[in-house]
Amino acid sequence: MTGFFAILQRDLRLALRQGADSVMVVAFFIVTTTLFPFGVGPEANILARIASGVIWVSALLAAMLSLERVFQTDYEDGTLELLTLSPVSLELVVLGKALAHWLTTGLPLIIAAPLMAVMLNMDPAGFGVLMVAMLLGTPALSLIGAIGAALILGARRGGVLVSLLVLPLYIPILIFGAGAVEAALLGVSAAAQLQIMGAILLLALAATPFATAHALRQAME
Amino acid sequence: MAVFSGSDLTCLRGERLVFGGLSFAANPGDAIMLRGRNGAGKSSLLRLMAGLLVPRSGMITWDGESIHKDRVGHNARQQYLGHQDAIKPVLSVRDNLRLWAQLRGVKDIDAAIDTALHALEIHHLSRTAGRYLSSGQKRRTALARILIGETQLWLLDEPTVGLDRESCAELARLIADFRAKGGIVIYSTHIDLAVDDPALLDLDEFAIPMVEWLQDQDAHEQDADPEYDLDTDAPQLAVPSDRQGAAQ
């Protein structure tokens, strides 16, 4: 576990010193969400209808925006090479990096989401489920995204490539995340959707560190 | 049998055979200096030894066991210094080194960092952020990293790049100390580093005979030549007729 905590501490310290990344992700999320009322018109009913979907899609895009940076700087300055040569499990290092990514991007998004829900005229009945669904969904975004971030190392135009790789994998989270909020707004229990999201998170937690670590070792060759 | 050895190593990078049939052996206290022209595979060999690359053929062993069998164990006993210094511009020298000390499971991290910084005479920079370091100071910080933790093997890829003469002497002394404690040092350099009688490994001797490869290339070029001529002729013929057409 030393690798996990060491890298988590280092990444959080880095994020604190160069806080622009986190702020940018939240700003992107707010701007994207704000564009929809301009596009579809200010009709309160229509906005309330599409609110959960808009928030989820914007959150996916915002989380993806920061993915390229997860391993890129470490790759460029030689840190990644030394991490793979450290006497700790690379899988735990990857997990630490994914957690740091979630704390600096996913968590701010969860805090910003209810504000956007208010702006889009979502029924307050959906707020709680929206937060819970995002709490389950955004860590999975970071974990799955890390695979994409590791695969694009050394590629040109990595940012575009990572979206093509990762966005299709985000679809289940989008479907069940928006579905959970939808159910809560209809007054039905959202437990089924939330349980599936929990399952996705557990699966990602168990499987993605191995895939990401393997991709990183490949990138070092 | 030597503690750290490689036998019949072949290294393939992309589609190029860098070297083949290379063997080496080192015992505690030994130093091996890698020589060879640019592209001879000095860095590739060091990366093979570190376990970053897998040899196309042959095996690298430590105490008779392949280094790829126990990656974490091999990582614990070695320190690798590559071309890059791996220094984060926003973190101080101490915070930069702290990560590596933590990853190596060093008990008293601050004391270990202090010792390493004193050894390289950069202790006054411990609170300076990485972005304010000169390239020589960055290199010294990278060298301080390899002093942290108990290791038995140093793999140094051009460690003298960016170092002034005093620092080179300093580095030579650190290498001597490390060898005295039973460490193995394998390094590549293009300047004279005052290391006591290192074993020389000249990679030019292991360059793969390129005859077959060149013949292959020739055959390809001959195939390509007529097509090339046709391709270049065609537009030349086409352009005037097009122009005539346009003029009419």
Coordinates of C-alpha atoms in Angstrom, one line a residue:
Chain A
M1 CA 0.0 0.0 0.0
T2 CA 3.0 2.3 0.3
G3 CA 2.8 3.0 -3.5
F4 CA -0.9 3.8 -3.3
F5 CA -0.5 6.4 -0.5
A6 CA 2.8 7.9 -1.7
I7 CA 1.4 8.6 -5.2
L8 CA -1.9 9.8 -3.8
Q9 CA -0.1 12.3 -1.6
R10 CA 2.2 13.4 -4.4
D11 CA -0.7 13.9 -6.9
L12 CA -2.8 15.8 -4.4
R13 CA 0.1 18.0 -3.6
L14 CA 0.7 18.6 -7.3
A15 CA -3.0 19.4 -7.8
L16 CA -3.0 21.8 -4.9
R17 CA 0.1 23.7 -6.3
Q18 CA -1.4 23.9 -9.8
G19 CA -5.1 24.1 -9.0
A20 CA -6.0 25.3 -12.5
D21 CA -6.8 21.7 -13.7
S22 CA -9.6 21.2 -11.1
V23 CA -11.1 24.6 -11.6
M24 CA -11.0 24.1 -15.4
V25 CA -13.0 20.9 -15.2
V26 CA -15.7 22.4 -13.1
A27 CA -15.8 25.5 -15.2
F28 CA -16.1 23.4 -18.4
F29 CA -19.0 21.4 -16.7
I30 CA -20.8 24.6 -15.8
V31 CA -20.3 26.2 -19.2
T32 CA -21.4 23.1 -21.1
T33 CA -24.6 22.7 -19.0
T34 CA -25.4 26.4 -19.4
L35 CA -25.2 26.0 -23.2
F36 CA -28.3 23.8 -23.3
P37 CA -30.9 26.3 -22.2
F38 CA -29.6 28.6 -25.0
G39 CA -29.8 25.7 -27.5
V40 CA -33.2 24.3 -26.7
G41 CA -34.9 27.4 -25.4
P42 CA -35.8 28.6 -21.9
E43 CA -39.0 26.5 -21.6
A44 CA -39.0 25.3 -18.0
N45 CA -40.8 22.0 -18.7
I46 CA -38.4 21.0 -21.5
L47 CA -35.4 21.8 -19.3
A48 CA -36.7 19.9 -16.4
R49 CA -37.3 16.9 -18.7
I50 CA -33.7 16.9 -20.1
A51 CA -31.9 18.0 -16.9
S52 CA -30.6 14.7 -15.7
G53 CA -29.3 13.7 -19.1
V54 CA -27.7 17.1 -19.7
I55 CA -25.9 17.0 -16.3
W56 CA -24.6 13.5 -16.9
V57 CA -23.4 14.1 -20.4
S58 CA -21.6 17.3 -19.3
A59 CA -20.1 15.5 -16.4
L60 CA -18.7 12.8 -18.7
L61 CA -17.2 15.3 -21.1
A62 CA -15.7 17.3 -18.2
A63 CA -14.2 14.2 -16.6
M64 CA -12.7 13.2 -19.9
L65 CA -11.2 16.6 -20.5
S66 CA -8.7 16.0 -17.7
L67 CA -7.9 12.4 -18.5
E68 CA -5.2 13.2 -21.0
R69 CA -3.2 14.7 -18.2
V70 CA -3.4 11.8 -15.8
F71 CA -0.2 10.1 -17.1
Q72 CA 1.0 12.4 -19.8
T73 CA 3.2 14.7 -17.7
D74 CA 4.7 11.8 -15.7
Y75 CA 5.4 10.1 -19.0
E76 CA 7.1 13.2 -20.5
D77 CA 9.4 14.0 -17.6
G78 CA 10.5 10.4 -17.0
T79 CA 8.6 10.0 -13.7
L80 CA 6.5 7.1 -15.1
E81 CA 9.6 5.2 -16.1
L82 CA 10.8 5.4 -12.5
L83 CA 7.4 4.5 -11.1
T84 CA 7.4 1.3 -13.1
L85 CA 10.9 0.6 -11.7
S86 CA 9.8 1.2 -8.1
P87 CA 9.6 -1.8 -5.8
V88 CA 5.8 -1.4 -5.4
S89 CA 2.9 -2.9 -7.3
L90 CA 2.2 -0.7 -10.3
E91 CA -1.5 -1.6 -10.0
L92 CA -1.7 0.1 -6.6
V93 CA 0.2 3.1 -8.0
V94 CA -2.5 3.3 -10.8
L95 CA -5.2 3.0 -8.2
G96 CA -3.7 5.9 -6.2
K97 CA -3.5 8.0 -9.4
A98 CA -7.2 7.2 -10.2
L99 CA -8.3 8.2 -6.7
A100 CA -6.3 11.4 -6.9
H101 CA -8.0 12.1 -10.3
W102 CA -11.4 11.5 -8.8
L103 CA -10.8 13.7 -5.7
T104 CA -9.6 16.6 -7.9
T105 CA -12.2 16.3 -10.7
G106 CA -15.1 13.9 -9.8
L107 CA -15.7 15.3 -6.3
P108 CA -15.9 19.0 -7.5
L109 CA -18.4 17.9 -10.2
I110 CA -20.6 16.2 -7.6
I111 CA -20.7 19.5 -5.6
A112 CA -21.4 21.5 -8.7
A113 CA -24.1 19.2 -10.0
P114 CA -27.1 20.3 -7.7
L115 CA -26.5 23.9 -8.7
M116 CA -26.8 23.0 -12.3
A117 CA -29.9 20.9 -11.5
V118 CA -31.5 24.0 -10.0
M119 CA -30.6 26.0 -13.1
L120 CA -32.2 23.4 -15.3
N121 CA -35.4 23.4 -13.2
M122 CA -35.0 19.8 -12.0
D123 CA -37.5 18.7 -9.4
P124 CA -35.8 18.8 -6.0
A125 CA -37.0 15.2 -5.5
G126 CA -34.2 14.1 -7.8
F127 CA -31.3 15.9 -6.1
G128 CA -30.5 13.2 -3.6
V129 CA -30.5 10.4 -6.1
L130 CA -28.4 12.6 -8.5
M131 CA -25.7 13.1 -5.9
V132 CA -25.7 9.4 -4.9
A133 CA -25.6 8.3 -8.6
M134 CA -22.7 10.7 -9.3
L135 CA -20.9 9.4 -6.1
L136 CA -21.1 5.9 -7.6
G137 CA -20.5 6.9 -11.2
T138 CA -17.7 9.4 -11.2
P139 CA -15.1 7.1 -9.5
A140 CA -15.9 4.6 -12.2
L141 CA -15.3 7.3 -14.8
S142 CA -11.8 8.0 -13.4
L143 CA -10.9 4.3 -13.2
I144 CA -12.1 3.4 -16.7
G145 CA -10.6 6.7 -18.1
A146 CA -7.2 5.8 -16.7
I147 CA -7.0 2.8 -19.1
G148 CA -7.6 5.2 -22.0
A149 CA -5.1 7.7 -20.6
A150 CA -2.5 5.0 -20.4
L151 CA -3.1 3.7 -23.8
I152 CA -2.6 7.0 -25.6
L153 CA 0.9 7.6 -24.1
G154 CA 3.3 8.4 -26.9
A155 CA 0.5 9.0 -29.4
R156 CA 0.0 12.3 -31.2
R157 CA -3.4 14.0 -30.6
G158 CA -3.9 11.9 -27.6
G159 CA -6.7 14.1 -26.3
V160 CA -9.0 13.2 -29.3
L161 CA -7.9 9.6 -29.2
V162 CA -8.7 9.2 -25.5
S163 CA -12.3 10.4 -26.1
L164 CA -12.8 7.9 -28.9
L165 CA -11.5 5.1 -26.7
V166 CA -13.2 6.0 -23.5
L167 CA -16.6 7.6 -24.3
P168 CA -18.1 4.3 -25.6
L169 CA -17.1 2.7 -22.3
Y170 CA -18.9 5.5 -20.4
I171 CA -22.3 4.7 -22.0
P172 CA -23.5 2.3 -19.3
I173 CA -22.7 4.8 -16.6
L174 CA -24.6 7.5 -18.5
I175 CA -27.7 5.2 -19.0
F176 CA -28.0 4.1 -15.4
G177 CA -27.0 7.4 -14.0
A178 CA -29.6 9.3 -15.9
G179 CA -32.0 6.5 -15.4
A180 CA -31.7 6.6 -11.6
V181 CA -32.6 10.3 -11.5
E182 CA -35.4 9.7 -14.0
A183 CA -36.8 7.0 -11.7
A184 CA -36.6 9.3 -8.6
L185 CA -38.4 12.1 -10.5
L186 CA -41.2 9.6 -11.4
G187 CA -41.5 8.7 -7.8
V188 CA -40.3 5.1 -8.4
S189 CA -37.5 3.5 -6.4
A190 CA -34.1 4.1 -8.0
A191 CA -32.5 1.3 -6.1
A192 CA -32.1 -1.0 -9.2
Q193 CA -30.2 1.6 -11.2
L194 CA -28.0 2.6 -8.2
Q195 CA -27.2 -1.1 -7.5
I196 CA -26.1 -1.6 -11.1
M197 CA -23.9 1.5 -10.8
G198 CA -22.4 0.1 -7.7
A199 CA -21.7 -3.1 -9.5
I200 CA -20.0 -1.2 -12.3
L201 CA -17.9 0.7 -9.8
L202 CA -16.8 -2.5 -8.1
L203 CA -16.0 -4.2 -11.4
A204 CA -14.0 -1.2 -12.5
L205 CA -12.2 -1.1 -9.1
A206 CA -11.2 -4.8 -9.5
A207 CA -10.3 -4.9 -13.1
T208 CA -9.1 -1.6 -14.5
P209 CA -5.9 -1.3 -12.4
F210 CA -4.5 -4.4 -14.1
A211 CA -5.4 -3.2 -17.6
T212 CA -4.0 0.3 -16.9
A213 CA -0.8 -1.0 -15.4
H214 CA -0.3 -3.3 -18.4
A215 CA -0.9 -0.4 -20.8
L216 CA 1.7 1.6 -18.9
R217 CA 4.3 -1.2 -19.0
Q218 CA 3.6 -1.4 -22.8
A219 CA 4.2 2.4 -23.1
M220 CA 7.6 2.0 -21.5
E221 CA 8.9 -0.3 -24.1
Chain B
M1 CA 28.9 -17.7 -11.3
A2 CA 28.5 -13.9 -11.4
V3 CA 25.7 -12.3 -9.4
F4 CA 24.3 -10.1 -12.2
S5 CA 24.8 -11.5 -15.7
G6 CA 23.2 -11.6 -19.1
S7 CA 23.9 -14.2 -21.8
D8 CA 23.4 -14.1 -25.5
L9 CA 21.2 -11.0 -25.5
T10 CA 19.6 -9.8 -28.6
C11 CA 17.8 -6.4 -28.6
L12 CA 15.3 -5.5 -31.2
R13 CA 14.0 -1.9 -31.3
G14 CA 11.2 -1.4 -33.8
E15 CA 12.4 -3.3 -36.9
R16 CA 16.1 -2.8 -36.2
L17 CA 18.4 -5.3 -34.6
V18 CA 20.5 -3.1 -32.2
F19 CA 22.9 -5.7 -31.0
G20 CA 23.1 -9.5 -30.8
G21 CA 25.0 -12.2 -29.0
L22 CA 25.9 -9.9 -26.1
S23 CA 26.9 -11.3 -22.7
F24 CA 28.0 -9.6 -19.5
A25 CA 28.8 -10.5 -16.0
A26 CA 29.2 -8.5 -12.8
N27 CA 30.0 -9.3 -9.2
P28 CA 29.6 -7.0 -6.2
G29 CA 32.1 -4.2 -6.3
D30 CA 32.4 -4.3 -10.1
A31 CA 31.9 -1.5 -12.5
I32 CA 31.1 -1.9 -16.2
M33 CA 31.5 1.0 -18.6
L34 CA 29.4 0.8 -21.8
R35 CA 31.0 2.3 -24.9
G36 CA 29.8 2.5 -28.5
R37 CA 28.9 5.0 -31.2
N38 CA 25.5 6.7 -31.1
G39 CA 22.7 4.2 -31.6
A40 CA 24.9 1.3 -30.6
G41 CA 22.4 0.4 -27.9
K42 CA 23.9 1.7 -24.7
S43 CA 20.6 3.0 -23.4
S44 CA 18.8 -0.1 -24.7
L45 CA 21.1 -2.4 -22.8
L46 CA 20.7 -0.4 -19.6
R47 CA 16.9 -0.5 -20.1
L48 CA 17.1 -4.3 -20.6
M49 CA 19.1 -4.6 -17.4
A50 CA 16.6 -2.5 -15.6
G51 CA 13.8 -4.7 -16.8
L52 CA 12.0 -2.0 -18.8
L53 CA 12.6 -3.9 -22.0
V54 CA 12.5 -7.6 -22.6
P55 CA 15.3 -9.0 -24.7
R56 CA 14.4 -10.6 -28.0
S57 CA 16.5 -13.6 -27.0
G58 CA 18.8 -14.4 -24.1
M59 CA 18.3 -13.9 -20.4
I60 CA 19.4 -11.5 -17.7
T61 CA 19.8 -13.1 -14.3
W62 CA 20.4 -12.0 -10.7
D63 CA 21.7 -14.8 -8.5
G64 CA 20.8 -17.3 -11.2
E65 CA 17.1 -16.2 -11.4
S66 CA 15.7 -14.2 -14.3
I67 CA 15.0 -10.6 -13.4
H68 CA 11.6 -10.8 -15.0
K69 CA 10.5 -13.5 -12.6
D70 CA 10.5 -11.2 -9.6
R71 CA 10.0 -7.6 -10.9
V72 CA 9.4 -6.0 -7.6
G73 CA 12.5 -7.7 -6.1
H74 CA 14.7 -6.5 -9.0
N75 CA 13.3 -3.0 -8.7
A76 CA 14.1 -3.0 -5.0
R77 CA 17.7 -3.8 -5.6
Q78 CA 18.4 -1.4 -8.4
Q79 CA 18.5 2.3 -9.1
Y80 CA 18.1 3.5 -12.7
L81 CA 19.1 7.0 -13.9
G82 CA 17.8 7.7 -17.4
H83 CA 18.1 10.7 -19.7
Q84 CA 15.3 12.5 -17.9
D85 CA 15.5 13.9 -14.4
A86 CA 11.9 13.3 -13.5
I87 CA 11.6 16.5 -11.5
K88 CA 8.2 18.2 -11.0
P89 CA 8.6 22.0 -11.6
V90 CA 6.1 22.9 -8.9
L91 CA 7.5 20.7 -6.1
S92 CA 10.5 21.5 -4.0
V93 CA 13.6 19.4 -4.3
R94 CA 12.7 17.7 -1.0
D95 CA 9.2 17.0 -2.0
N96 CA 10.4 15.6 -5.3
L97 CA 12.7 13.2 -3.5
R98 CA 10.1 12.4 -0.9
L99 CA 8.1 10.3 -3.4
W100 CA 11.0 8.1 -4.2
A101 CA 11.9 7.6 -0.6
Q102 CA 8.3 6.6 0.2
L103 CA 8.2 4.2 -2.7
R104 CA 11.4 2.5 -1.5
G105 CA 9.9 2.1 2.0
V106 CA 12.7 4.2 3.7
K107 CA 12.1 4.5 7.4
D108 CA 13.5 7.9 8.3
I109 CA 12.7 9.8 5.1
D110 CA 13.9 13.3 6.0
A111 CA 17.2 12.0 7.3
A112 CA 17.7 9.9 4.1
I113 CA 17.0 12.9 2.0
D114 CA 19.3 15.2 4.0
T115 CA 22.1 12.7 3.7
A116 CA 21.6 12.5 -0.1
L117 CA 21.4 16.2 -0.5
H118 CA 24.6 16.8 1.5
A119 CA 26.4 14.2 -0.5
L120 CA 25.7 16.1 -3.7
E121 CA 26.1 19.5 -2.1
I122 CA 22.7 20.7 -2.9
H123 CA 21.3 20.9 0.6
H124 CA 20.8 24.6 0.3
L125 CA 18.3 24.0 -2.5
S126 CA 16.1 21.6 -0.6
R127 CA 13.2 24.1 -0.4
T128 CA 13.7 25.4 -4.0
A129 CA 11.0 24.5 -6.5
G130 CA 12.0 22.3 -9.4
R131 CA 11.4 25.0 -12.0
Y132 CA 14.1 27.3 -10.5
L133 CA 16.8 24.7 -10.8
S134 CA 19.5 24.9 -13.4
S135 CA 20.0 21.8 -15.6
G136 CA 23.1 20.8 -13.6
Q137 CA 21.2 21.2 -10.3
K138 CA 18.3 19.1 -11.7
R139 CA 20.9 16.4 -12.6
R140 CA 22.3 16.5 -9.1
T141 CA 18.8 16.1 -7.7
A142 CA 18.3 13.1 -9.9
L143 CA 21.6 11.7 -8.6
A144 CA 20.5 12.4 -5.0
R145 CA 17.5 10.1 -5.8
I146 CA 19.7 7.1 -6.5
L147 CA 21.4 7.5 -3.1
I148 CA 18.1 7.0 -1.2
G149 CA 17.3 3.5 -0.1
E150 CA 19.5 0.4 0.1
T151 CA 20.4 -0.9 -3.3
Q152 CA 22.9 -3.1 -4.9
L153 CA 22.9 -2.1 -8.5
W154 CA 23.2 1.3 -10.2
L155 CA 22.3 1.7 -13.9
L156 CA 23.4 5.1 -15.0
D157 CA 22.7 6.3 -18.5
E158 CA 25.0 9.2 -19.3
P159 CA 25.0 10.4 -15.7
T160 CA 27.5 13.2 -16.5
V161 CA 25.2 15.1 -18.9
G162 CA 24.8 18.7 -17.6
L163 CA 27.3 18.2 -14.7
D164 CA 30.4 20.5 -14.3
R165 CA 33.8 19.1 -13.6
E166 CA 33.5 19.2 -9.8
S167 CA 30.3 17.4 -9.9
C168 CA 31.8 14.7 -12.2
A169 CA 34.5 14.2 -9.6
E170 CA 31.8 14.0 -6.9
L171 CA 30.0 11.4 -8.9
A172 CA 33.1 9.4 -9.4
R173 CA 33.6 9.4 -5.6
L174 CA 30.0 8.3 -5.0
I175 CA 30.5 5.5 -7.4
A176 CA 33.7 4.4 -5.6
D177 CA 31.9 4.5 -2.2
F178 CA 29.0 2.5 -3.6
R179 CA 31.4 -0.1 -5.0
A180 CA 33.3 -0.3 -1.7
K181 CA 30.0 -1.3 -0.1
G182 CA 29.6 -4.1 -2.6
G183 CA 27.4 -2.3 -5.2
I184 CA 27.5 -3.0 -8.9
V185 CA 27.7 0.1 -11.2
I186 CA 26.9 -0.1 -14.9
Y187 CA 27.2 3.2 -16.7
S188 CA 27.5 4.8 -20.1
T189 CA 29.4 8.0 -20.6
H190 CA 31.2 9.8 -23.4
I191 CA 33.5 11.8 -21.2
D192 CA 36.2 10.4 -18.9
L193 CA 34.7 9.6 -15.5
A194 CA 37.4 8.8 -13.0
V195 CA 36.2 5.3 -12.0
D196 CA 38.8 2.8 -10.9
D197 CA 39.5 0.2 -13.7
P198 CA 35.9 -0.4 -14.9
A199 CA 35.3 -3.4 -17.2
L200 CA 34.8 -2.1 -20.7
L201 CA 31.9 -3.3 -22.8
D202 CA 32.1 -2.1 -26.4
L203 CA 28.7 -2.4 -28.0
D204 CA 30.1 -1.8 -31.5
E205 CA 31.4 -5.3 -31.3
F206 CA 28.0 -6.7 -31.0
A207 CA 26.4 -4.9 -33.8
I208 CA 24.5 -7.3 -36.0
P209 CA 26.1 -7.9 -39.4
M210 CA 24.0 -5.8 -41.6
V211 CA 24.8 -7.6 -44.9
E212 CA 21.6 -9.5 -45.2
W213 CA 19.6 -6.6 -44.1
L214 CA 21.3 -4.4 -46.7
Q215 CA 20.7 -6.9 -49.5
D216 CA 17.1 -6.9 -48.5
Q217 CA 17.0 -3.2 -48.7
D218 CA 18.6 -3.2 -52.1
A219 CA 16.1 -5.6 -53.4
H220 CA 13.3 -3.3 -52.2
E221 CA 14.9 -0.3 -53.8
Q222 CA 15.2 -2.0 -57.1
D223 CA 11.6 -3.0 -57.0
A224 CA 10.6 0.5 -56.2
D225 CA 12.8 2.3 -58.7
P226 CA 10.7 1.8 -61.9
E227 CA 7.5 2.7 -60.2
Y228 CA 9.1 5.8 -58.9
D229 CA 10.2 6.8 -62.4
L230 CA 6.7 6.2 -63.8
D231 CA 5.2 8.2 -60.9
T232 CA 7.4 11.2 -61.5
D233 CA 7.0 11.1 -65.2
A234 CA 3.2 10.9 -65.2
P235 CA 2.5 14.3 -63.6
Q236 CA 5.1 15.9 -65.7
L237 CA 3.3 14.7 -68.9
A238 CA -0.1 15.5 -67.4
V239 CA 0.7 19.0 -66.4
P240 CA 1.3 20.6 -69.8
S241 CA -1.7 18.9 -71.4
D242 CA -3.9 20.2 -68.5
R243 CA -2.5 23.6 -69.0
Q244 CA -3.2 23.4 -72.7
G245 CA -6.7 22.3 -72.0
A246 CA -7.2 25.2 -69.5
A247 CA -5.8 27.7 -72.1
Q248 CA -8.2 26.5 -74.7

